[in-house]
C-alpha positions as semicolon CSV with decimal commas, in nm:
position;residue;x (nm);y (nm);z (nm)
1;M;11,442;3,431;8,030
2;S;11,782;3,356;7,873
3;E;11,894;3,001;7,813
4;Q;12,166;3,055;8,077
5;A;11,907;3,147;8,335
6;L;11,683;2,849;8,255
7;E;11,979;2,611;8,278
8;E;12,073;2,763;8,612
9;L;11,719;2,715;8,747
10;S;11,729;2,347;8,646
11;A;12,065;2,304;8,817
12;L;11,946;2,475;9,134
13;A;11,642;2,249;9,152
14;A;11,872;1,948;9,125
15;I;12,116;2,075;9,382
16;Y;11,858;2,186;9,639
17;C;11,629;1,887;9,590
18;E;11,515;1,829;9,949
19;P;11,152;1,909;10,023
20;G;11,105;2,283;10,069
21;A;11,470;2,363;9,987
22;C;11,395;2,525;9,649
23;E;11,056;2,665;9,548
24;T;10,959;2,862;9,239
25;I;10,697;3,137;9,287
26;N;10,486;3,298;9,016
27;A;10,615;3,653;8,957
28;C;10,274;3,785;8,857
29;F;10,125;3,652;9,181
30;L;10,367;3,872;9,373
31;Y;10,284;4,168;9,150
32;F;10,587;4,305;8,974
33;P;10,426;4,542;8,723
34;E;10,747;4,669;8,562
35;T;10,922;4,341;8,485
36;D;10,850;3,978;8,432
37;G;11,087;3,705;8,532
38;V;11,118;3,424;8,783
39;I;11,098;3,438;9,161
40;F;11,219;3,148;9,368
41;R;11,318;3,078;9,727
42;I;11,609;2,872;9,854
43;Q;11,624;2,760;10,217
44;I;11,959;2,663;10,363
45;S;12,095;2,578;10,707
46;V;12,408;2,773;10,796
47;K;12,643;2,757;11,095
48;E;12,684;3,083;11,287
49;L;12,945;3,195;11,537
50;L;12,852;2,952;11,813
51;D;12,799;2,667;11,561
52;A;12,424;2,690;11,600
53;D;12,223;2,616;11,287
54;I;12,051;2,919;11,126
55;L;11,770;2,854;10,881
56;L;11,818;3,116;10,611
57;K;11,549;3,187;10,351
58;L;11,681;3,354;10,036
59;L;11,433;3,493;9,786
60;F;11,566;3,574;9,437
61;H;11,379;3,767;9,167
62;L;11,551;3,711;8,832
63;P;11,438;3,970;8,573
64;V;11,399;3,868;8,210
65;N;11,743;4,001;8,115
66;Y;11,925;3,821;8,401
67;P;12,221;3,762;8,430
68;S;12,298;4,086;8,242
69;T;12,091;4,254;8,520
70;L;12,137;4,186;8,887
71;P;11,867;3,986;9,069
72;E;11,660;4,135;9,347
73;I;11,725;3,956;9,677
74;S;11,526;3,927;9,999
75;V;11,658;3,758;10,313
76;S;11,464;3,635;10,614
77;S;11,525;3,412;10,915
78;D;11,338;3,358;11,240
79;Q;11,675;3,341;11,416
80;L;11,817;3,670;11,292
81;T;11,711;4,025;11,349
82;R;11,575;4,224;11,060
83;A;11,890;4,439;11,071
84;Q;12,106;4,127;11,038
85;C;11,894;4,007;10,745
86;M;11,941;4,343;10,575
87;D;12,316;4,315;10,631
88;V;12,315;3,972;10,464
89;K;12,116;4,108;10,174
90;D;12,356;4,399;10,123
91;K;12,657;4,165;10,126
92;L;12,492;3,930;9,877
93;L;12,419;4,223;9,643
94;E;12,784;4,332;9,671
95;Q;12,894;3,978;9,571
96;A;12,635;3,971;9,290
97;K;12,803;4,272;9,122
98;K;13,121;4,064;9,091
99;H;12,933;3,801;8,888
100;L;12,735;4,026;8,655
101;S;12,665;3,868;8,315
102;E;12,711;3,513;8,446
103;P;12,482;3,282;8,643
104;M;12,541;3,366;9,005
105;V;12,275;3,233;9,240
106;H;12,460;2,915;9,339
107;E;12,780;3,115;9,389
108;L;12,591;3,357;9,616
109;V;12,441;3,074;9,821
110;L;12,783;2,910;9,866
111;W;12,935;3,245;9,959
112;I;12,684;3,319;10,235
113;Q;12,719;2,964;10,371
114;Q;13,088;3,030;10,415
115;H;13,069;3,387;10,535
116;L;12,746;3,425;10,734
117;K;12,921;3,414;11,071
118;Y;13,141;3,707;10,966
119;V;12,852;3,909;10,821
120;I;12,630;3,887;11,126
121;K;12,924;3,941;11,357
122;Q;12,947;4,296;11,231
123;P;12,717;4,536;11,418
124;A;12,414;4,651;11,219
125;V;12,436;5,006;11,100
126;V;12,152;5,196;11,268
127;C;12,055;5,526;11,099
128;S;11,877;5,793;11,296
129;E;11,516;5,867;11,205
130;K;11,627;6,205;11,077
131;T;11,885;6,052;10,842
132;T;11,644;5,789;10,718
133;L;11,365;6,032;10,644
134;S;11,604;6,268;10,466
135;K;11,720;5,990;10,241
136;G;11,366;5,876;10,175
137;A;11,243;6,226;10,093
138;S;11,549;6,346;9,900
139;T;11,382;6,291;9,563
140;E;11,026;6,254;9,456
141;D;11,107;5,918;9,303
142;A;11,207;5,779;9,645
143;I;10,858;5,794;9,796
144;W;10,607;5,534;9,679
145;M;10,265;5,427;9,800
146;L;10,124;5,077;9,817
147;L;9,757;4,997;9,886
148;L;9,669;4,633;9,968
149;H;9,335;4,465;10,026
150;L;9,321;4,159;10,256
151;D;9,037;3,914;10,246
152;H;9,058;3,827;10,617
153;M;9,274;3,794;10,927
154;R;9,214;3,489;11,141
155;A;9,504;3,546;11,386
156;K;9,444;3,921;11,396
157;A;9,666;4,016;11,692
158;K;9,972;3,828;11,559
159;Y;9,907;3,948;11,204
160;V;9,889;4,312;11,315
161;R;10,212;4,284;11,519
162;T;10,385;4,134;11,214
163;V;10,270;4,412;10,983
164;E;10,382;4,676;11,234
165;K;10,723;4,512;11,275
166;W;10,784;4,483;10,902
167;A;10,681;4,843;10,844
168;S;10,905;4,964;11,127
169;D;11,206;4,757;11,015
170;L;11,168;4,881;10,657
171;K;11,111;5,244;10,760
172;L;10,762;5,250;10,604
173;T;10,471;5,458;10,727
174;G;10,102;5,420;10,664
175;R;9,763;5,297;10,785
176;L;9,615;4,959;10,871
177;M;9,241;5,003;10,827
178;F;8,948;4,783;10,930
179;M;8,621;4,900;10,771
180;G;8,364;4,641;10,861
181;K;8,479;4,329;10,668
182;I;8,716;4,530;10,449
183;I;9,083;4,528;10,552
184;L;9,327;4,769;10,385
185;I;9,696;4,833;10,431
186;L;9,831;5,166;10,304
187;L;10,209;5,204;10,307
188;Q;10,450;5,482;10,201
189;G;10,826;5,476;10,174
190;D;11,125;5,398;9,964
191;K;11,037;5,199;9,651
192;S;11,281;4,918;9,725
193;N;11,145;4,885;10,079
194;I;10,786;4,877;9,945
195;K;10,885;4,582;9,723
196;E;11,067;4,417;10,013
197;Y;10,751;4,446;10,226
198;L;10,539;4,295;9,949
199;L;10,774;3,997;9,923
200;L;10,756;3,940;10,296
201;Q;10,375;3,971;10,292
202;K;10,343;3,707;10,018
203;T;10,610;3,458;10,127
204;S;10,588;3,453;10,508
205;K;10,344;3,260;10,722
206;V;10,155;3,555;10,868
207;D;9,814;3,400;10,941
208;V;9,649;3,066;11,019
209;D;9,411;2,857;10,811
210;S;9,071;2,723;10,919
211;S;9,242;2,438;11,111
212;G;9,471;2,677;11,301
213;K;9,783;2,587;11,103
214;K;10,026;2,866;11,009
215;C;9,983;2,971;10,645
216;K;10,097;3,227;10,389
217;E;9,879;3,512;10,275
218;K;9,719;3,398;9,946
219;M;9,412;3,621;9,934
220;I;9,568;3,961;9,892
221;S;9,515;4,219;9,615
222;V;9,737;4,509;9,517
223;L;9,490;4,790;9,457
224;C;9,747;5,056;9,384
225;E;10,126;5,100;9,365
226;T;10,235;5,445;9,258
227;K;10,479;5,730;9,309
228;V;10,375;5,983;9,572
229;Q;10,412;6,357;9,521
230;S;10,672;6,496;9,760
231;Q;10,431;6,742;9,914
232;H;10,186;6,471;10,024
233;K;10,179;6,381;10,390
234;R;10,348;6,064;10,518
235;Y;10,155;5,883;10,789
236;N;10,271;5,698;11,093
237;L;10,160;5,334;11,090
238;I;9,848;5,317;11,310
239;L;9,540;5,100;11,332
240;L;9,216;5,254;11,217
241;W;8,876;5,096;11,269
242;I;8,581;5,237;11,079
243;E;8,241;5,096;11,168
244;K;7,989;5,059;10,887
């Protein structure tokens, strides 16, 4: 990481110093095979149109050559739809291009705090299934496959609904397979959406621990992440039980 980036991280930790407001995450733990760097999450409370507080979770992946390269950004909130979160992400990436080659994370956070109500006021752009699939299949590079192994699911019904929702929102297809004690998730889709799913899987509270408290998925393995040949079949996301 550049000296600029390290100084920015120190400044962000000082600015967002309340418990849970700023958290650094190990990049290798989230499995980014092509690049190293730093991943961290900032949580902020923002006023929306009716002056209600929205808890916004912003996940930034700073590659090693940041700020010469734009960060990857993921946005989530329990109070916004996935489409609204994607709108926020797109607007933040637009703003990030204006700050290329200079530390930008704090500027982006300040910008969304001031403009969130205007961003989510705009109707989400809904693409038809035909348009989405055409875009996803336009080049061989656009279709990627991800195979995950889960150690367990304690809150299975909720976990399955969450996986299905994320896959649907991100236009991913695949299989959720239960083979005895083995749990596998196979996903296909646009490479950026595959990475977005992986970020959600690792940073959201999708299961419960032994005491019943909500927890993040910590026992997950990426078995494979690779480009899919264009002629290979894309699956609908379904549940598949295989008895041993």
